[in-house]
mmCIF file of C-alpha atoms and ligand atoms in Angstrom:
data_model
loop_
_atom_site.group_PDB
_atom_site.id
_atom_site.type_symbol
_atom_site.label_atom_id
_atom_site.label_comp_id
_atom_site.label_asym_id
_atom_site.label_seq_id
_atom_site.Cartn_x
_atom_site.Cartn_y
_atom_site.Cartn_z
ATOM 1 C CA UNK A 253 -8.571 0.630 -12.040
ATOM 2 C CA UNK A 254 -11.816 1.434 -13.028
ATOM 3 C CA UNK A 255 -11.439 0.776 -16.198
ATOM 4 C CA UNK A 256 -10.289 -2.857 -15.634
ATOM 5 C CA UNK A 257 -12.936 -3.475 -12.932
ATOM 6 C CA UNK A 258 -15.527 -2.754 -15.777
ATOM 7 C CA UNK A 259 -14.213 -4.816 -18.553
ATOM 8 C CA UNK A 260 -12.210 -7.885 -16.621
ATOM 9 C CA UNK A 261 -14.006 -7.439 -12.954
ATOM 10 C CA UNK A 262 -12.317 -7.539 -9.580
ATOM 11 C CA UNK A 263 -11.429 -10.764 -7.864
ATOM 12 C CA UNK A 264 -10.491 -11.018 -4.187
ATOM 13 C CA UNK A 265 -9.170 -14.140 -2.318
ATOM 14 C CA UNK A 266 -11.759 -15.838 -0.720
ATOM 15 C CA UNK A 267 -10.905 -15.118 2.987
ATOM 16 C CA UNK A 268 -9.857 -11.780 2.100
ATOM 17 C CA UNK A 269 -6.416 -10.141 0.841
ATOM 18 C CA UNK A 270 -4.278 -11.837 3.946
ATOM 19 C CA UNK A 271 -5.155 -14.933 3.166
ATOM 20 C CA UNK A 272 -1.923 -14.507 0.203
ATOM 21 C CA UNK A 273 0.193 -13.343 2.995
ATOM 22 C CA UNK A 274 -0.653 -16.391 4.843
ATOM 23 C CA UNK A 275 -0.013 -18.515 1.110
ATOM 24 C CA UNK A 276 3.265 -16.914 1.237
ATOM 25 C CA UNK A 277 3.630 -18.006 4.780
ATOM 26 C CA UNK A 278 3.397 -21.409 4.036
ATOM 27 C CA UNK A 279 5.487 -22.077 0.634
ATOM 28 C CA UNK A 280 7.956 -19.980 2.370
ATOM 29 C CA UNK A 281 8.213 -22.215 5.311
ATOM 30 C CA UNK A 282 7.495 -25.601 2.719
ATOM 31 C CA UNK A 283 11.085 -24.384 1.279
ATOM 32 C CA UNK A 284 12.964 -24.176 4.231
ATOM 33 C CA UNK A 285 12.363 -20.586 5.612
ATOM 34 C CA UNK A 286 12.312 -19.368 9.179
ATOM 35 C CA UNK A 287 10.225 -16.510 9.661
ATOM 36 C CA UNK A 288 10.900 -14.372 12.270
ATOM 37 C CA UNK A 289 8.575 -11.316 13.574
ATOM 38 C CA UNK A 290 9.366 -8.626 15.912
ATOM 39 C CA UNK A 291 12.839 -8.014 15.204
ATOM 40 C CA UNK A 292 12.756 -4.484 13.466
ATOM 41 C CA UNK A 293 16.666 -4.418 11.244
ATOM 42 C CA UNK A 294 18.610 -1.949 12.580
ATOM 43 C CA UNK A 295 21.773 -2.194 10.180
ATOM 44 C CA UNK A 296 22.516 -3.941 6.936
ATOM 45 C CA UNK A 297 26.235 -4.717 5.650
ATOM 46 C CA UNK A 298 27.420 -6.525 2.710
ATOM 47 C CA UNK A 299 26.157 -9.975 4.018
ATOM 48 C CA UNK A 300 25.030 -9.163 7.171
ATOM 49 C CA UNK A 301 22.119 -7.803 9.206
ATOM 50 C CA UNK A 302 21.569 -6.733 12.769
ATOM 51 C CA UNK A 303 18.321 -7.233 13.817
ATOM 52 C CA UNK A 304 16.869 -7.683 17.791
ATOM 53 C CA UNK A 305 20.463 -7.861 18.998
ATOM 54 C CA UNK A 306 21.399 -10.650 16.700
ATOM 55 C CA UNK A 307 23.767 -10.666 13.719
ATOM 56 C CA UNK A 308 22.625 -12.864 11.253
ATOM 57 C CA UNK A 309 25.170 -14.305 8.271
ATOM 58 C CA UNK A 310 23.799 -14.127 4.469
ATOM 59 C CA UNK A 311 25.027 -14.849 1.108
ATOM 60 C CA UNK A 312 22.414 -12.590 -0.132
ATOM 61 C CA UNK A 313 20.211 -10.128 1.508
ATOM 62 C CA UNK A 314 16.796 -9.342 -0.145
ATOM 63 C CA UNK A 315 14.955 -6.790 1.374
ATOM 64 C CA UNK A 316 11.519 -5.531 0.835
ATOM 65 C CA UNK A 317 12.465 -2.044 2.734
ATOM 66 C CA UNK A 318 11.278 1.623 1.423
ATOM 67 C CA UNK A 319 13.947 2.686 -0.425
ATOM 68 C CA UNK A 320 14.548 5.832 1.315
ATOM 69 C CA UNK A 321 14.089 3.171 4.875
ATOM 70 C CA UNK A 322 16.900 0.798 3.322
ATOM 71 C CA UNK A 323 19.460 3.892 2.283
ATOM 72 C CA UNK A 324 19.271 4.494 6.561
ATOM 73 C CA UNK A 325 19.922 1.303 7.192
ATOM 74 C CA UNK A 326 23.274 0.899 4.936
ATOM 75 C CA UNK A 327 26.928 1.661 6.130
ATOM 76 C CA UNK A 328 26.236 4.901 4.173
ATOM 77 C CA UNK A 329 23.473 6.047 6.830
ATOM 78 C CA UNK A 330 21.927 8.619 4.025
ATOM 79 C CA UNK A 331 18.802 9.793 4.806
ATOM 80 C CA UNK A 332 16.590 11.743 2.387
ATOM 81 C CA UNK A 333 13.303 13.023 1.764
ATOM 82 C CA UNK A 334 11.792 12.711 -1.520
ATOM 83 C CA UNK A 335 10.969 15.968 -3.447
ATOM 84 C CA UNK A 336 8.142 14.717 -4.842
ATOM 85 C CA UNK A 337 5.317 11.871 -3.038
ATOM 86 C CA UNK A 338 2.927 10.427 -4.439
ATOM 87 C CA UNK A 339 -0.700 10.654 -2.961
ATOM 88 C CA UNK A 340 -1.467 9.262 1.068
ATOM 89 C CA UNK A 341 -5.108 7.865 1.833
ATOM 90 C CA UNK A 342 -7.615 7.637 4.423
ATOM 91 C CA UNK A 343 -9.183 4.169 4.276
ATOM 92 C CA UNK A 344 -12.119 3.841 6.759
ATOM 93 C CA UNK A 345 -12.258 0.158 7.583
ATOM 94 C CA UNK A 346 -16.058 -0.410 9.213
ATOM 95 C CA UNK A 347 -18.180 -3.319 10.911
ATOM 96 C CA UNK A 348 -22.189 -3.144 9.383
ATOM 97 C CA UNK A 349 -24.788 -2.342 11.964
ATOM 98 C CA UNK A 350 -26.978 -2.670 8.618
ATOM 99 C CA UNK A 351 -26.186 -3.940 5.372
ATOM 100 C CA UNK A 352 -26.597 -1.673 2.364
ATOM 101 C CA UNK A 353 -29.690 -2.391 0.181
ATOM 102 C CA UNK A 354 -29.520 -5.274 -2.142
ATOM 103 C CA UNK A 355 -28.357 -4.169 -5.691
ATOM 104 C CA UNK A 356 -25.481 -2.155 -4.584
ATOM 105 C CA UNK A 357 -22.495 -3.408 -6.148
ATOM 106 C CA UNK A 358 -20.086 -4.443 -4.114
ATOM 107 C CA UNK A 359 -16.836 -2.346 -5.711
ATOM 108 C CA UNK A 360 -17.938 1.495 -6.780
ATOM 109 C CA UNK A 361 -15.446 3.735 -7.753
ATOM 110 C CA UNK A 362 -16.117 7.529 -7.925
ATOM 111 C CA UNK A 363 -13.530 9.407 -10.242
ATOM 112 C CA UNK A 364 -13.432 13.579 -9.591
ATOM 113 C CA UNK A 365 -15.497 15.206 -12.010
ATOM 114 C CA UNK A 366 -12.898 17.540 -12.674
ATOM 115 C CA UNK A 367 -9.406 15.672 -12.941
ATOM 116 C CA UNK A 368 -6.881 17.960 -14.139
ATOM 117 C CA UNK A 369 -7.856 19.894 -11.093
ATOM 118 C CA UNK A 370 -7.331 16.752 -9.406
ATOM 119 C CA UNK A 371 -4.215 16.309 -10.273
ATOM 120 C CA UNK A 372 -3.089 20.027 -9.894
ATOM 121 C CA UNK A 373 -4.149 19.287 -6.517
ATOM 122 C CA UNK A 374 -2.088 16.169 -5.830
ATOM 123 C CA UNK A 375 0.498 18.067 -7.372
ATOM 124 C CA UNK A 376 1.187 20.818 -5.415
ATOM 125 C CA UNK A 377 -0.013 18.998 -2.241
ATOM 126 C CA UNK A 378 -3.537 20.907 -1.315
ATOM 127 C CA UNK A 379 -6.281 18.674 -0.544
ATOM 128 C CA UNK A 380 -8.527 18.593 -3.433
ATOM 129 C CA UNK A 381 -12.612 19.747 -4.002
ATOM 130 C CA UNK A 382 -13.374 15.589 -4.751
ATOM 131 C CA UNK A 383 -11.025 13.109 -4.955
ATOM 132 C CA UNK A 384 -10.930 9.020 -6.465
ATOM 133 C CA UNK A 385 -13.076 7.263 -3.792
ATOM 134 C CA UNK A 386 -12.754 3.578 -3.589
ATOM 135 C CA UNK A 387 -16.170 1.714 -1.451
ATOM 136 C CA UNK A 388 -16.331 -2.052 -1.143
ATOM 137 C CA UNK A 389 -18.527 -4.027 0.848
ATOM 138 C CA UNK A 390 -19.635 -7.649 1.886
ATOM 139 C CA UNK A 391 -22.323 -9.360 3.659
ATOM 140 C CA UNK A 392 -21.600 -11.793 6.454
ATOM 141 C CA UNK A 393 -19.715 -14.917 5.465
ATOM 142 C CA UNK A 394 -19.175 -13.651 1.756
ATOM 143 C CA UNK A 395 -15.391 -13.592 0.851
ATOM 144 C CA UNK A 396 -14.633 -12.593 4.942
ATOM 145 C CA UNK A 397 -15.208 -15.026 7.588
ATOM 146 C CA UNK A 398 -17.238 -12.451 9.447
ATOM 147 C CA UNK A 399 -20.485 -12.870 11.311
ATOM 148 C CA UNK A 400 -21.578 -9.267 9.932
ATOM 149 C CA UNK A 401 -21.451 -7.164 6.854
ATOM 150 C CA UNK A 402 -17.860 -5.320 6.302
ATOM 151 C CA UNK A 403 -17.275 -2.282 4.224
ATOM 152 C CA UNK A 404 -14.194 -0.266 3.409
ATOM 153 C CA UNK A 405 -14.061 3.366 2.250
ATOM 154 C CA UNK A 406 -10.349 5.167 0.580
ATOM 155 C CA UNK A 407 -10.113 8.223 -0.437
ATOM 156 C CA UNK A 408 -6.641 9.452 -2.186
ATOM 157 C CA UNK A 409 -5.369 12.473 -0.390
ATOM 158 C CA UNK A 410 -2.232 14.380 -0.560
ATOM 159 C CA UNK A 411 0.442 12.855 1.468
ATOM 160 C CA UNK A 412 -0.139 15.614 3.935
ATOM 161 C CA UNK A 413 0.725 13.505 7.460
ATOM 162 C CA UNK A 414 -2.447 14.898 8.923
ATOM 163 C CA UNK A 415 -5.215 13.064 10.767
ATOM 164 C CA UNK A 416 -8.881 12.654 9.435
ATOM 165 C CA UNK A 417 -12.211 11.713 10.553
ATOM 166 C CA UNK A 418 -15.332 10.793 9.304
ATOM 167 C CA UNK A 419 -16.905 14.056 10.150
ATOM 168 C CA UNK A 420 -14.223 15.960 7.998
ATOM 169 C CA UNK A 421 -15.433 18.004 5.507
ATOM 170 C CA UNK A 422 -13.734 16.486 2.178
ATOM 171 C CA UNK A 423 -15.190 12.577 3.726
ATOM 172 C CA UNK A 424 -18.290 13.938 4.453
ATOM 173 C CA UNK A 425 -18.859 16.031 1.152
ATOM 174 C CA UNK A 426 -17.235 12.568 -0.827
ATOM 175 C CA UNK A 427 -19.733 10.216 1.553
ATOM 176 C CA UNK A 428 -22.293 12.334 0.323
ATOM 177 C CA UNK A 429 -21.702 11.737 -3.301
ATOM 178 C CA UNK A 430 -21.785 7.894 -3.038
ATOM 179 C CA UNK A 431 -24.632 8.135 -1.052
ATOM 180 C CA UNK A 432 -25.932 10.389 -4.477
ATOM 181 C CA UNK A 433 -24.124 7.640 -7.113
ATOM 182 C CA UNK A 434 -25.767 4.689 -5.188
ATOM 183 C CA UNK A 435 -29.138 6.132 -4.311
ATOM 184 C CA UNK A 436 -28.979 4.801 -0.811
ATOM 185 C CA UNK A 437 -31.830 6.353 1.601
ATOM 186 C CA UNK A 438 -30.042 7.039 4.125
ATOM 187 C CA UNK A 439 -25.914 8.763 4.981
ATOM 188 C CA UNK A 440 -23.667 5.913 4.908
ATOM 189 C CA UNK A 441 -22.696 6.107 8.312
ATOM 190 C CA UNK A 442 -26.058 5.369 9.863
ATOM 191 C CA UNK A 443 -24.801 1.575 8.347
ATOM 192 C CA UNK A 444 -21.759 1.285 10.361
ATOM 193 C CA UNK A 445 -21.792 0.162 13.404
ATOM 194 C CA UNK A 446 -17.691 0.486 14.324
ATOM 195 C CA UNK A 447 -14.941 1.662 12.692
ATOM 196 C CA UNK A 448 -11.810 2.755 12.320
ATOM 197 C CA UNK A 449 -9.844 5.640 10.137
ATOM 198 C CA UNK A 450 -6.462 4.887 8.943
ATOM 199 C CA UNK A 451 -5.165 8.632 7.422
ATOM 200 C CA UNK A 452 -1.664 9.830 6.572
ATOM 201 C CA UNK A 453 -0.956 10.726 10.361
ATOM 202 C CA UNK A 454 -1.187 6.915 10.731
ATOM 203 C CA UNK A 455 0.882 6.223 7.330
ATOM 204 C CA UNK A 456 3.421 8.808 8.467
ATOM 205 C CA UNK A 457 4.393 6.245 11.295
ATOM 206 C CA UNK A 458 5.519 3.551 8.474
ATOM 207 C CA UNK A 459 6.403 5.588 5.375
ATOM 208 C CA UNK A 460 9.831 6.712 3.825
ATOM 209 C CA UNK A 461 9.727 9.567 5.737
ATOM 210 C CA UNK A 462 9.631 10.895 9.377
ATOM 211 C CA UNK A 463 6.300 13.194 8.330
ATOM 212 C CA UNK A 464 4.741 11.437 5.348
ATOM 213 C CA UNK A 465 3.606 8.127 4.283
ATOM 214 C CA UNK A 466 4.733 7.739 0.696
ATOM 215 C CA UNK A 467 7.077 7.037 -1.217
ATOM 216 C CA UNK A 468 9.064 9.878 -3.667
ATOM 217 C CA UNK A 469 7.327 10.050 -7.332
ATOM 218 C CA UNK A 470 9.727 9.227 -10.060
ATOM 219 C CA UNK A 471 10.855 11.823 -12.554
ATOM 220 C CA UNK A 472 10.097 10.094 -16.189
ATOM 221 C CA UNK A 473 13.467 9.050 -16.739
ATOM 222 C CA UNK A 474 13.501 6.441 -14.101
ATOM 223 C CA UNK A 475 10.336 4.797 -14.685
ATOM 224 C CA UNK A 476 9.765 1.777 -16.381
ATOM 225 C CA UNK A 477 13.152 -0.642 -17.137
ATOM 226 C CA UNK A 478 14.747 2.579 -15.924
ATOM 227 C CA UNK A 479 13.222 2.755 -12.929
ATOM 228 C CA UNK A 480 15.725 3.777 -10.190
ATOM 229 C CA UNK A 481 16.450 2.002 -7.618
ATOM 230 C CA UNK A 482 17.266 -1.116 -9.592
ATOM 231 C CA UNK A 483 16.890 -4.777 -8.127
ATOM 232 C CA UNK A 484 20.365 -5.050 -7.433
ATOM 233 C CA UNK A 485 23.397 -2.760 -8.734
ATOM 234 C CA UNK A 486 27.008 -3.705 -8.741
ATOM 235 C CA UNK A 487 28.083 -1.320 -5.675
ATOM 236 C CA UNK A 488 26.537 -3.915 -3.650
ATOM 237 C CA UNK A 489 26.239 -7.150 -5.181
ATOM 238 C CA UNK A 490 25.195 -8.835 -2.262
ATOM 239 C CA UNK A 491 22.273 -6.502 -1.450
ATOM 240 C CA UNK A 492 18.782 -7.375 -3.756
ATOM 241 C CA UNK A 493 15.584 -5.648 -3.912
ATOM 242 C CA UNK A 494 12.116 -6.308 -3.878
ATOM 243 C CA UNK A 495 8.546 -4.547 -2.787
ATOM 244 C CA UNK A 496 7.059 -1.425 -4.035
ATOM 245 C CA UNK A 497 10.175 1.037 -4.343
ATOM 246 C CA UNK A 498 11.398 -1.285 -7.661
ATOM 247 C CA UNK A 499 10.296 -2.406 -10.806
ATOM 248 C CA UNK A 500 6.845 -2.259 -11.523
ATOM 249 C CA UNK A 501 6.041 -0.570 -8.008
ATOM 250 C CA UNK A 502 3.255 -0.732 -5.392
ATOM 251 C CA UNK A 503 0.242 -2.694 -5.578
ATOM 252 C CA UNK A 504 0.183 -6.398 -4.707
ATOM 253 C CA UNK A 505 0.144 -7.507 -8.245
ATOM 254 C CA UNK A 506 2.721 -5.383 -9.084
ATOM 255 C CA UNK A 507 5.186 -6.090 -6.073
ATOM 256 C CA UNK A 508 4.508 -9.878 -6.362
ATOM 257 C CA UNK A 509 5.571 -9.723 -9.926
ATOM 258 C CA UNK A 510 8.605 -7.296 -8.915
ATOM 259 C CA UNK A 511 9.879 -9.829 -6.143
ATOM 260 C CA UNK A 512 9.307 -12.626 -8.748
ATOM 261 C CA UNK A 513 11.521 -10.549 -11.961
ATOM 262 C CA UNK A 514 13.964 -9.817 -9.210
ATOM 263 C CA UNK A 515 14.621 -13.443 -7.291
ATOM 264 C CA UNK A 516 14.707 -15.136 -11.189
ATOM 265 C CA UNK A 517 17.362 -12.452 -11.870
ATOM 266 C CA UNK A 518 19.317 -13.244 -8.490
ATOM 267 C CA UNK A 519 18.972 -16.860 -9.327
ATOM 268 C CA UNK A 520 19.933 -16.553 -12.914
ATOM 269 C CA UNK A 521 23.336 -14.930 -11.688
ATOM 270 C CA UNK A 522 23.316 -17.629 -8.990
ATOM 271 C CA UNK A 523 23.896 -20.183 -12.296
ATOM 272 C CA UNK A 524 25.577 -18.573 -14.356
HETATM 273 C C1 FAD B 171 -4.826 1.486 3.011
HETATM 274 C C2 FAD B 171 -4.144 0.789 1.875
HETATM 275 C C3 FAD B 171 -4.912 0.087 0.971
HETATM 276 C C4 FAD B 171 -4.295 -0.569 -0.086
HETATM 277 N N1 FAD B 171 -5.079 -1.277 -0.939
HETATM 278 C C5 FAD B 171 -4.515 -1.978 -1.934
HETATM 279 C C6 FAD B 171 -5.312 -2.762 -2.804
HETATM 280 O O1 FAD B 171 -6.539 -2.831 -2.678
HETATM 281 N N2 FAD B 171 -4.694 -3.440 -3.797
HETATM 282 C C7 FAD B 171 -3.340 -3.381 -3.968
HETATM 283 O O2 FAD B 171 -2.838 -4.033 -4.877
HETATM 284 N N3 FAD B 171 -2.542 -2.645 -3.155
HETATM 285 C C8 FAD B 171 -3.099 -1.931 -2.143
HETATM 286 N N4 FAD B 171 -2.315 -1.166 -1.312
HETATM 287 C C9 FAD B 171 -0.863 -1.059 -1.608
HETATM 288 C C10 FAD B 171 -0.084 -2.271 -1.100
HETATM 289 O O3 FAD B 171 -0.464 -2.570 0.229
HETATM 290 C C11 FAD B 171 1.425 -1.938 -1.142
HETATM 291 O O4 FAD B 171 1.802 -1.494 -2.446
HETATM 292 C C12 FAD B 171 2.262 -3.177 -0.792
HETATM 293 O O5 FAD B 171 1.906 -3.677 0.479
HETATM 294 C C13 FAD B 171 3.738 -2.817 -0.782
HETATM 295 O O6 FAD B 171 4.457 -3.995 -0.478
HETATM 296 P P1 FAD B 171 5.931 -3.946 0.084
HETATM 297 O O7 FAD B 171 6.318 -5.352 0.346
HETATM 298 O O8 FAD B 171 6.781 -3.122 -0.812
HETATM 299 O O9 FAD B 171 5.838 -3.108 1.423
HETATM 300 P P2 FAD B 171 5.027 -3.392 2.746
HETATM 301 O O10 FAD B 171 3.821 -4.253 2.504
HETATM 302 O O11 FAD B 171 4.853 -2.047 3.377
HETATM 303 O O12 FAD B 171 6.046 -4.277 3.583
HETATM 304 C C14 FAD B 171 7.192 -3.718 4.187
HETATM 305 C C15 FAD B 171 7.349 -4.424 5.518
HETATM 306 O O13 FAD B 171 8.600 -4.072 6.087
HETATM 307 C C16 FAD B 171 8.410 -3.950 7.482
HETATM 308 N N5 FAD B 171 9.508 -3.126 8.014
HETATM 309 C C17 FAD B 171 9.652 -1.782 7.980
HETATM 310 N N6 FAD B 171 10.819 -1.430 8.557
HETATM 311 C C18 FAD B 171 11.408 -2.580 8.958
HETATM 312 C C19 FAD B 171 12.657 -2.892 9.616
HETATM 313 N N7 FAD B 171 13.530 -1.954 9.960
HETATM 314 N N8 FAD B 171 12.939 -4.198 9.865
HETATM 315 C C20 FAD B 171 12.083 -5.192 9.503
HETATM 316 N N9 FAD B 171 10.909 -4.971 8.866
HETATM 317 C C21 FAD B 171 10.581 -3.680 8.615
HETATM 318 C C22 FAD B 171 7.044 -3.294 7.610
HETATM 319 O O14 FAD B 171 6.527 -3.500 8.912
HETATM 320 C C23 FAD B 171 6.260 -4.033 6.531
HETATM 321 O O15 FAD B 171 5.668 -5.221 7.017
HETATM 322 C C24 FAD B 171 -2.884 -0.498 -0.249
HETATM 323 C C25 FAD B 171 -2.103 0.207 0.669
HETATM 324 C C26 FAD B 171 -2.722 0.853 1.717
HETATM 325 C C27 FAD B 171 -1.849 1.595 2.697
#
């Protein structure tokens, strides 16, 4: 990520990220969609899905579930937990009291000076000495339609399930260093003025597992055109896959151009 920031820059939908859910929203709907909210799935057969007390009839179901969420949901009922996750977050999403001084970019990312014991960290699931720390900000008006300055801080942390604060000691000692990389004159959170911490207690609530927010790491022979679990197999020919557990993963970009490789391949087979 870094990397590409420097050399191709960052580029964020004016109105912020939801304004492509709401883009979504309306081609969706311009092709014939209902969209209905509120009605969690409770059960999936081969053309059929229970949802809110209501059985609805399909051709095809495409679903955008966890993998591990979707395998619950089948006749088969399995449920599993992943031997391996990949890294949780804690994203601080806060309101400006103040804006930062002028000059500081508006995307910094800090990489851990040390990243193989990064990694190790990751790996074996103990929180690490410094971490990848993602900070973006805006003034009022500029890409949000907000009447004061936002700013957004992530740090990757092991997908531990526990809860975090701004007063921890890994965010304070990491707050400290962008304060250090940026210069600013003052701790960061003398700029905020609300905020709120989303950590892997909160992820836990939505992930693939009861504890954890992630999603199982693949072993190397199901990544890529490998990757495992495929779009759609021929067990259940009915059943197709999109969203970050297939083909090329999470990430907007890359589950937008997953759900796109998958619905051509569904259509393809639709012709043929
Ligand atoms: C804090 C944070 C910051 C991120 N920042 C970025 C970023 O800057 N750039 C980027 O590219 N990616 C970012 N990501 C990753 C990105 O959000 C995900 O990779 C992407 O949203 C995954 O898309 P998806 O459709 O697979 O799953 P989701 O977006 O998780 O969608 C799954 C949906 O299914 C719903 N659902 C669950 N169970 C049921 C059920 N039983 N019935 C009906 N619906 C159900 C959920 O409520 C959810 O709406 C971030 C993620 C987090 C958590």
């Amino acid at each position: 990520m870094p990397a590409v920031i420097a050399t191709e820059g960052a580029w964020v939908p004016e109105g912020g990220l939801y304004e492509l859910v709401r883009a979504l929203k309306r081609l969706a709907e311009a092709g014939g969609a209902e969209l209905k909210t509120g009605e969690p799935v409770e059960r999936i057969e081969a053309g059929r899905v229970f949802a809110g007390g209501s059985v609805y009839e399909a051709d095809f179901v495409v679903t955008d579930l966890d993998a591990v969420r979707l395998e619950a949901l089948l006749p088969s009922g399995r449920t599993s937990v992943p031997k391996r996750l990949t890294p949780s977050g804690v994203a601080t999403y806060a309101v400006m009291g103040e804006l930062l001084p002028s000059g500081v970019p508006n995307r910094t990312v800090l990489l851990p000076a040390d990243t193989e014991a990064f990694f190790a960290s990751l790996e074996s699931g103990e929180e690490p000495d410094q971490t990848v720390v993602f900070l973006n900000h805006y003034g009022p008006g500029e890409v949000y339609p907000n009447e004061k300055g936002t700013l957004t801080l992530q740090l990757a942390v092991p997908a531990s399930g526990r809860s975090y604060d701004l007063a921890d000691p890994l965010v304070a000692r990491e707050m400290r260093r962008v304060e250090d990389a940026l210069g600013l004159p003052r701790p960061l959170t003398s700029y905020l003025e609300d905020y709120f911490v989303l950590d892997p207690a909160y992820f836990a609530k939505w992930g693939a597992q009861a504890e954890r927010c992630t999603v199982g790491a693949h072993p190397f022979w199901q990544i890529g055109p490998l990757h495992c679990p495929p779009y759609s197999d021929r067990g259940r020919p009915r059943l197709w896959r999109v969203g970050a557990s297939v083909h090329p993963g999470g990430g907007v970009p890359a589950v937008l151009s997953g759900a796109m490789i998958s619905t051509a391949r569904l259509l393809g087979r639709l012709d043929s």
